[in-house]
Short mmCIF file of C-alpha atoms in Angstrom, two decimals:
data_model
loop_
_atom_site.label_atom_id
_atom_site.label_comp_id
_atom_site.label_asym_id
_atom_site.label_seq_id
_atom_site.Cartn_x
_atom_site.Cartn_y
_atom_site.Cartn_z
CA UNK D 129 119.38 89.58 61.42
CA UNK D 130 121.59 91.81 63.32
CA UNK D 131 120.07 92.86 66.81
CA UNK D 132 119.85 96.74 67.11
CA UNK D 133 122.01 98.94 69.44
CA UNK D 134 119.67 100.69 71.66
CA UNK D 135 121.79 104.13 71.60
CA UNK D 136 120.08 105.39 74.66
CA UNK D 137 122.87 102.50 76.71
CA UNK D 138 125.87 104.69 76.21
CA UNK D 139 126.98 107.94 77.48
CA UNK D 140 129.62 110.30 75.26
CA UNK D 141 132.61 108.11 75.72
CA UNK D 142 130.56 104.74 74.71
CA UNK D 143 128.91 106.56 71.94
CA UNK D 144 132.54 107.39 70.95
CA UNK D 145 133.40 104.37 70.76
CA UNK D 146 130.94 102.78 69.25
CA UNK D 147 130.78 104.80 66.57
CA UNK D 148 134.29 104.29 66.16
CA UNK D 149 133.66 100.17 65.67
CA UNK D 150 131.69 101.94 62.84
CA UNK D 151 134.70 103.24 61.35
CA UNK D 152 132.82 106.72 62.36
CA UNK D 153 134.48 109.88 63.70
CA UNK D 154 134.02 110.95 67.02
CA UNK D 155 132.46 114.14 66.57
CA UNK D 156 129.28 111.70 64.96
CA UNK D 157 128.47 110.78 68.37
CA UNK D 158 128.26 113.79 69.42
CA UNK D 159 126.14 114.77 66.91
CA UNK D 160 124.16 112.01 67.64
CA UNK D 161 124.23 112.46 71.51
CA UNK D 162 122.57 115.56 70.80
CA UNK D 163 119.50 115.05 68.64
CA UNK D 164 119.19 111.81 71.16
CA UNK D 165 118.97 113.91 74.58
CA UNK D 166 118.80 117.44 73.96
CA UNK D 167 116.47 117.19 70.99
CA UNK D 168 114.54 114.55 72.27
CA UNK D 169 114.71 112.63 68.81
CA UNK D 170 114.32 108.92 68.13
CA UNK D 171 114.01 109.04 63.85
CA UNK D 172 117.02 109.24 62.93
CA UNK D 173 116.14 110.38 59.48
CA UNK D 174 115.32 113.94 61.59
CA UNK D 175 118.94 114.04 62.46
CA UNK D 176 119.48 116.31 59.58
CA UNK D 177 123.19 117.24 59.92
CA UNK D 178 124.14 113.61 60.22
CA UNK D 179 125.10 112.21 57.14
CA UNK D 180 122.22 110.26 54.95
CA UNK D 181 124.48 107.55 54.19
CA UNK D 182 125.07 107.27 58.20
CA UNK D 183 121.32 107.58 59.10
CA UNK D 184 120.28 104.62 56.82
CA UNK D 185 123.61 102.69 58.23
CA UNK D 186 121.71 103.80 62.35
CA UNK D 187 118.86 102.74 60.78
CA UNK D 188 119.88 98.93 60.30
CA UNK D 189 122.10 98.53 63.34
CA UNK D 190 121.28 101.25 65.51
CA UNK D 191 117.30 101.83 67.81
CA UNK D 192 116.44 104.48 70.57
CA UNK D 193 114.15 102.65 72.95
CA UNK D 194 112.35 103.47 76.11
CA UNK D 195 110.36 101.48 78.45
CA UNK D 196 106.73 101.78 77.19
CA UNK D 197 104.04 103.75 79.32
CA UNK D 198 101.48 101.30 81.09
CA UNK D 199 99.86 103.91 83.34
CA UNK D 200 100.09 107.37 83.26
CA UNK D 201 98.57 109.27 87.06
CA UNK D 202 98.62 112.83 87.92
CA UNK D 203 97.89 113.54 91.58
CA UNK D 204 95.90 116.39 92.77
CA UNK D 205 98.76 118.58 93.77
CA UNK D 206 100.25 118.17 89.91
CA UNK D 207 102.69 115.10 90.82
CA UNK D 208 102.59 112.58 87.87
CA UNK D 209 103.71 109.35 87.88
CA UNK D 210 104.19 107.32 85.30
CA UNK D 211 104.19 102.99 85.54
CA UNK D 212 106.38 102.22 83.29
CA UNK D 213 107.05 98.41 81.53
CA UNK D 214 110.49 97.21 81.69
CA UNK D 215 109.60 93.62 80.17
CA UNK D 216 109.08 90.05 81.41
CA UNK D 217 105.99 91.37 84.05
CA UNK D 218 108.35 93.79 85.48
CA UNK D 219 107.14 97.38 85.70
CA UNK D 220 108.81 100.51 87.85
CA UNK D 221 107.62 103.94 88.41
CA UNK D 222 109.03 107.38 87.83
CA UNK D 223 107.54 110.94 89.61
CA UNK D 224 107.78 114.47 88.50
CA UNK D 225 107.31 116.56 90.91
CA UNK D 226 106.28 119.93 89.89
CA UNK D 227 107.41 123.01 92.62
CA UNK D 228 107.21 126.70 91.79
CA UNK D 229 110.74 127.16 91.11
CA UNK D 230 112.21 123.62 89.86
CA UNK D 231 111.00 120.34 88.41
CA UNK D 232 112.08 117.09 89.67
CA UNK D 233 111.84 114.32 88.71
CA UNK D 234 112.12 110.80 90.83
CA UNK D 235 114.33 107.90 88.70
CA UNK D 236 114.40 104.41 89.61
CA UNK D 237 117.03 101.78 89.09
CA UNK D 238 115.98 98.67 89.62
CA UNK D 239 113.32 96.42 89.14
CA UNK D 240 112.36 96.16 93.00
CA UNK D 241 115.18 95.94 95.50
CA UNK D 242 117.10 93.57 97.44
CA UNK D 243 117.56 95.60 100.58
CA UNK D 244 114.71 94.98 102.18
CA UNK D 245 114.22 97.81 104.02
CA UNK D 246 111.46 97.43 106.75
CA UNK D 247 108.53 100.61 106.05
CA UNK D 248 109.95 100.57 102.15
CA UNK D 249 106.96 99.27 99.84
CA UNK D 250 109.33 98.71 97.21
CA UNK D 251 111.74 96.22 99.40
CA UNK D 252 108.44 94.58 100.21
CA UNK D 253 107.90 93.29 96.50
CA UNK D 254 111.36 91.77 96.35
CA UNK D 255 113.86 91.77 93.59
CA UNK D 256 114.21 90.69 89.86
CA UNK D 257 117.00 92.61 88.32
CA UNK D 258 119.35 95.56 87.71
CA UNK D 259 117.76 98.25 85.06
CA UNK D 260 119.78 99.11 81.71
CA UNK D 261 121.34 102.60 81.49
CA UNK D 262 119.26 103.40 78.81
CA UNK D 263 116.06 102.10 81.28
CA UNK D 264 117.38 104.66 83.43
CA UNK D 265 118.21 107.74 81.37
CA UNK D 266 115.00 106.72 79.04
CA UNK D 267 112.45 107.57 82.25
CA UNK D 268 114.38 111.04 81.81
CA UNK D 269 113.72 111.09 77.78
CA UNK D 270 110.32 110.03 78.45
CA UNK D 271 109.72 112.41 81.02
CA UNK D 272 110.75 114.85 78.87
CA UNK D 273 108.89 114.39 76.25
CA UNK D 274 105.44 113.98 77.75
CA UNK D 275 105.99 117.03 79.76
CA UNK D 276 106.47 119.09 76.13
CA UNK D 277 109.95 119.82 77.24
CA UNK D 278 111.92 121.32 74.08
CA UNK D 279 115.64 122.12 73.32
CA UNK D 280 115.00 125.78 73.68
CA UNK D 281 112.61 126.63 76.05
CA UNK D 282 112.60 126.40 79.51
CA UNK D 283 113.84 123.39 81.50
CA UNK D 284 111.02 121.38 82.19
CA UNK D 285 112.67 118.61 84.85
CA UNK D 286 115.51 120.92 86.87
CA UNK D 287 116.40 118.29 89.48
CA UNK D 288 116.72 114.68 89.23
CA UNK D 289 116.71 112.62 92.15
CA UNK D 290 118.06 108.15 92.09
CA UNK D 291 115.26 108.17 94.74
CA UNK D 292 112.72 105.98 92.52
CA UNK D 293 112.26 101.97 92.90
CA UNK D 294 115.90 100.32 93.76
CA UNK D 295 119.45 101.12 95.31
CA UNK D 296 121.03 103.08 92.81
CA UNK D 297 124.50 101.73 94.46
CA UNK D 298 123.72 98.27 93.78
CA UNK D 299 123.42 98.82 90.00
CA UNK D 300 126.34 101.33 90.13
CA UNK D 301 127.31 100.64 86.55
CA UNK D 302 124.48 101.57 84.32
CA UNK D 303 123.61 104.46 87.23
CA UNK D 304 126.91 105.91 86.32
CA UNK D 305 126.43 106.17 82.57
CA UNK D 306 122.94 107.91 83.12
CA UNK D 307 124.50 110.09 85.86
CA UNK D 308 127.18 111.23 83.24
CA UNK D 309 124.46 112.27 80.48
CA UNK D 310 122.39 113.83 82.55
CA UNK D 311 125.51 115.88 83.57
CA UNK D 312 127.07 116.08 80.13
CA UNK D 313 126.38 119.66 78.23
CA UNK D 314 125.55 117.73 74.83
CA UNK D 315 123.14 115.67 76.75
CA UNK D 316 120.59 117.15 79.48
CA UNK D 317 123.43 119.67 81.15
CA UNK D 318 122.17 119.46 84.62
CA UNK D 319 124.86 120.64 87.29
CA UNK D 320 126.12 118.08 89.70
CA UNK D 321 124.24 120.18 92.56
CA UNK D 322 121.03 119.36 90.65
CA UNK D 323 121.24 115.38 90.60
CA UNK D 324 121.07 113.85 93.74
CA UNK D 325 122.23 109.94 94.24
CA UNK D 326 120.08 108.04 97.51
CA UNK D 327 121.65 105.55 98.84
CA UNK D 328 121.19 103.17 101.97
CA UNK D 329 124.75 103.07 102.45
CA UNK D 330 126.69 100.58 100.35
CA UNK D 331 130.03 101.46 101.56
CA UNK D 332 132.71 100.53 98.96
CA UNK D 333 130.11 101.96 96.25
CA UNK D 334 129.98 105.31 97.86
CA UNK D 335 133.73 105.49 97.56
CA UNK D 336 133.24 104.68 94.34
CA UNK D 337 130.75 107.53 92.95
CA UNK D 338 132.90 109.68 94.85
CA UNK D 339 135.70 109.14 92.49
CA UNK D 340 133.72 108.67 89.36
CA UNK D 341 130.65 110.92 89.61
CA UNK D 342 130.77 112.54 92.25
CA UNK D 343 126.52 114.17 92.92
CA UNK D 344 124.60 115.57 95.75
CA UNK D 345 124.25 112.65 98.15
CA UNK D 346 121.33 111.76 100.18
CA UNK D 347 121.92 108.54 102.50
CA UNK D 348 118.70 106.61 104.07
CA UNK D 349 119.71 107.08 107.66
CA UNK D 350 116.22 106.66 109.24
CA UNK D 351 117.70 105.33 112.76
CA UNK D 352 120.33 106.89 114.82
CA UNK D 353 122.11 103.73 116.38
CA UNK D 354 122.96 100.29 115.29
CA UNK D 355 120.88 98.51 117.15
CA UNK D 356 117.26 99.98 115.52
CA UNK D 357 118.92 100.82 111.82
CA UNK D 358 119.71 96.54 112.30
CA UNK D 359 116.42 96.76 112.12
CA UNK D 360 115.07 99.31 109.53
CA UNK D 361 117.68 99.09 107.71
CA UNK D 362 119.50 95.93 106.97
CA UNK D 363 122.43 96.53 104.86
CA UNK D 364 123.55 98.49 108.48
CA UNK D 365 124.77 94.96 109.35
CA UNK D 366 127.53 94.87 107.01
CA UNK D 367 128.21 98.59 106.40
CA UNK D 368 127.44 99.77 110.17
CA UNK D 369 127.06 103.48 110.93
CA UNK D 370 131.03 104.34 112.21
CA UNK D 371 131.59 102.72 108.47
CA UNK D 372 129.21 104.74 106.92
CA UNK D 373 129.74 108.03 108.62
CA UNK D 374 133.35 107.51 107.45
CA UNK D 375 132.06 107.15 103.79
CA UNK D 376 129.93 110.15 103.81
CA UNK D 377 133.16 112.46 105.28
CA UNK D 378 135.79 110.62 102.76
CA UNK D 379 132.43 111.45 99.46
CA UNK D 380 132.11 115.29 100.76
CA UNK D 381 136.14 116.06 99.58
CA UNK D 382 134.90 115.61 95.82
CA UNK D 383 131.02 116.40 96.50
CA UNK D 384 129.29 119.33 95.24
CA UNK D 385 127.70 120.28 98.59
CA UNK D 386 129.40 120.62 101.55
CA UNK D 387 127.04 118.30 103.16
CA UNK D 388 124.97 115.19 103.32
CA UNK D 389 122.04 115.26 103.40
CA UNK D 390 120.10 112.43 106.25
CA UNK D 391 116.91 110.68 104.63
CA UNK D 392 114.71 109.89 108.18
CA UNK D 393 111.26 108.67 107.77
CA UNK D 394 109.28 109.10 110.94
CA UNK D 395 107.92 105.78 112.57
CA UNK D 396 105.43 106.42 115.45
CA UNK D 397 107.02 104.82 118.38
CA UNK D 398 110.03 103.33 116.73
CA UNK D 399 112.55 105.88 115.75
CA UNK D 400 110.64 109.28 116.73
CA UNK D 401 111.88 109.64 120.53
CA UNK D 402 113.57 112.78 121.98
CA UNK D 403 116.07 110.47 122.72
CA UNK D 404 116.35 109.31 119.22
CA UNK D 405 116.84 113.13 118.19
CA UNK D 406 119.67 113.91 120.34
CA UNK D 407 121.51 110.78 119.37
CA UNK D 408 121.23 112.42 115.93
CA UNK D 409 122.50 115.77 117.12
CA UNK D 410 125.35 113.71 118.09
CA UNK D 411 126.09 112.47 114.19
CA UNK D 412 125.90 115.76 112.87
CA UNK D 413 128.91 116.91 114.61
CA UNK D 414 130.98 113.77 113.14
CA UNK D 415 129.46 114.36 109.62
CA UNK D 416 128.35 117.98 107.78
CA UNK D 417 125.01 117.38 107.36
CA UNK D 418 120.91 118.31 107.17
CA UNK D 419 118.15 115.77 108.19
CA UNK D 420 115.37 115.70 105.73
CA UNK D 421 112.67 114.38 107.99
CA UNK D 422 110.15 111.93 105.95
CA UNK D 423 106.07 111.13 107.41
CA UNK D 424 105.87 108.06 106.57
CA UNK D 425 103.54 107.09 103.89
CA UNK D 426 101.31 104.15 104.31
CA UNK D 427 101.08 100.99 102.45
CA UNK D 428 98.97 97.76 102.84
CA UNK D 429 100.08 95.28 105.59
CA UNK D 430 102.83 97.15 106.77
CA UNK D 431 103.65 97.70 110.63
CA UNK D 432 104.11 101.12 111.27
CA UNK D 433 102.19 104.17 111.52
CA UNK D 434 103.45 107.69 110.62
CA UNK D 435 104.40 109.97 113.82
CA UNK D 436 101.57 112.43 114.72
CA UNK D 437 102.65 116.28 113.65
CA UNK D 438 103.22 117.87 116.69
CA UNK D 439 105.62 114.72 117.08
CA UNK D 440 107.64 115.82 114.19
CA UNK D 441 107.59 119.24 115.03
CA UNK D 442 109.07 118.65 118.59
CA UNK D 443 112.06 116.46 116.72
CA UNK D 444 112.60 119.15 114.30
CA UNK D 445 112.91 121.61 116.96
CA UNK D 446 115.63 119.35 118.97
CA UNK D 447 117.53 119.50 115.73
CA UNK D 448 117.21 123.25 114.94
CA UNK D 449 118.07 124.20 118.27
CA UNK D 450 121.56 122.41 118.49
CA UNK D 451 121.72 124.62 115.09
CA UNK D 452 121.41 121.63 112.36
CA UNK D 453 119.20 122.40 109.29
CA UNK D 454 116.38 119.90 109.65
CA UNK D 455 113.26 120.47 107.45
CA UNK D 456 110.11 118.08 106.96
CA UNK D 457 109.32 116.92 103.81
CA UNK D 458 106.40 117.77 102.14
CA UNK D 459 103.88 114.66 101.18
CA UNK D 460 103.26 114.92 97.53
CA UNK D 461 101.64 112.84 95.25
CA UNK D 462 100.14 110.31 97.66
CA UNK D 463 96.46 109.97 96.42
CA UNK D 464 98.44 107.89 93.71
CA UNK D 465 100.81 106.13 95.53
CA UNK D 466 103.04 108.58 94.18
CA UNK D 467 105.01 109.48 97.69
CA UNK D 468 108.10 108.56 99.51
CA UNK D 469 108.49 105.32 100.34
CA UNK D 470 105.35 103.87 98.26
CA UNK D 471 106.59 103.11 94.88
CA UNK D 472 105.83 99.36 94.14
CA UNK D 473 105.32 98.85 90.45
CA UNK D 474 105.24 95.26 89.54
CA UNK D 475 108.00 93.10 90.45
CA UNK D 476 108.37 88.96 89.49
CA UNK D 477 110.70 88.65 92.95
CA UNK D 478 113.91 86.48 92.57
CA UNK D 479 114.43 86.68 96.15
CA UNK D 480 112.51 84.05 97.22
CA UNK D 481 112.62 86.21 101.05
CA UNK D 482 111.17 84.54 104.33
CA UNK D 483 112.42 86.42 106.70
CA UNK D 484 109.99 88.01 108.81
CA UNK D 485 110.19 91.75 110.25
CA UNK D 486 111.17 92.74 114.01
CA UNK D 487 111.72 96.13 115.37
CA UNK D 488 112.09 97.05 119.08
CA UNK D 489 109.47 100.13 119.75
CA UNK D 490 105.92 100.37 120.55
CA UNK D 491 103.58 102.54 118.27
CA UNK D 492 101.68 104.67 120.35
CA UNK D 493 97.68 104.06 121.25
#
């Protein structure tokens, strides 16, 4: 028996050419592109300007599969999460986050994450494998679907954000066909400005969205010198921050916004300093850029604690008043785990990891 095509793996050009292996015309996949994604539609026999003969050929060779809902949360604020299994005791999560003006929803690409980073509960869990493109763009079509979205009323899910479970620059391939349907008009139509790519700065990647896809970009800075981000953030020890900086100047010639925006999750003790905040005053002059300034959110057996308020408000104002936009992120969902920072899942680690965590800085009594 022939194994299925799961159609949800290919953006237009794919599509195109796999129908074309079908000895199908290219306007098919479009077609087809749209009853998948704008329509929402997985029957193929409800594709009703496709061809009969074509939907009983889709029918044999052809699928449109999602990772299957294990858990479905909604937080008191309205965030919902959903758990979602990817297969083999592997689960990742996906957030909408509804705002008065815009939905967004939180995508992850990977089934944990290799990077390790030291206050991220996902690193903590390890690594087991890249997610397919259609594992990506399906937490989108799922997302959509649960949420009642429909082809002609008003966009549910505004905003996407590759800020979910992985480094979405680690499984750059299948990220870029889900990146180009959520862009494409026959797909979900979102504007570049509306899709934003995280990254904890994988250099020659970053170079490489640029010229691809290039998306609102949001880098995981969270330290403003080598010697802590060694620290916080690993990958800093083969893509250090002159390298990086240099990425995020060479990505804002194609971007969509004339800026980058800084990721910075606030440690008590470790990265929260006035001295830390001037040293970031200092970056924003080499680099166009906001700071998006993160409390950290909790999760067992971890080290640090989340810097008190008035803490955060004093290294907000050092940034405002050298005249950089800095704003404070706003904790949502995280009476279900839902927040920045917490998404675990379930991950069967590959890693095999025993390294154990170090960090200069003192959390306050």
């Amino acid at each position: 028996m022939t194994k299925q095509v799961n159609l949800l793996d290919f953006d237009v050009d794919g599509l195109v050419d796999w129908f074309a292996e079908q000895g199908e015309k290219p306007f098919r996949a479009r077609q087809v592109l749209r009853w998948l994604h704008r329509f929402g539609v997985s029957d193929f026999e409800q594709m009703t300007d496709v061809a009969k003969s074509l939907r009983a050929r889709l029918g044999e060779v052809a699928c449109v599969r999602t990772p299957e809902v294990a858990r479905d949360s909604v937080s008191a604020d309205g965030t919902r999460k959903w758990l979602l299994d990817v297969g083999q005791g592997n689960a990742v999560e996906t957030v909408f986050i509804p705002e008065t003006n815009r939905g967004t929803l939180c995508v992850s690409s990977q089934a944990g994450c290799a990077l390790d980073c030291a206050f991220c509960s996902t690193g903590k869990q390890g690594f087991n494998r890249n997610l397919s493109a259609a594992e990506i763009i399906g937490q989108l079509w799922l997302a959509n679907r649960l949420l009642g979205a429909t082809a002609d009323g008003e966009r549910v899910i505004s905003n996407v954000v590759m800020m979910g479970m992985g480094e979405p620059l680690a499984n750059l391939d299948n990220v870029l066909v889900a990146l180009r349907l959520m862009l494409d008009d026959h797909a979900y139509g979102l504007s570049r400005r509306r899709v934003t790519v995280s990254t904890s700065g994988i250099v020659p990647a970053m170079d490489r969205l640029r010229d691809a896809c290039p998306v609102a970009l949001a880098v995981s800075l969270h330290a403003p010198n080598d010697a802590l981000r060694d620290q916080l953030v690993p990958i800093n020890q083969k893509y250090p921050l002159k390298e990086l900086l240099a990425a995020c100047n060479r990505y804002l010639v194609a971007a969509p916004r004339d800026f980058v925006t800084f990721e910075y999750v606030m440690l008590d003790g470790v990265n929260d300093l006035d001295t830390h905040a001037h040293e970031l005053v200092a970056i924003a002059r080499e680099v166009p850029c906001k700071y998006n300034l993160i409390p950290f959110n909790p999760f067992p057996n971890s080290p640090f604690r989340r810097s008190p308020s008035e803490r955060i408000r004093r290294f907000a104002g050092i940034l405002q008043d050298a005249g950089i936009v800095a704003t404070t992120r706003k904790t949502r969902g995280d009476d279900v785990d839902a927040a920045c920072g917490q998404l675990a899942g379930q991950v069967k680690d590959k890693t095999r990891r025993t390294q154990t965590l170090h960090f200069t800085g003192t959390p306050r009594s």
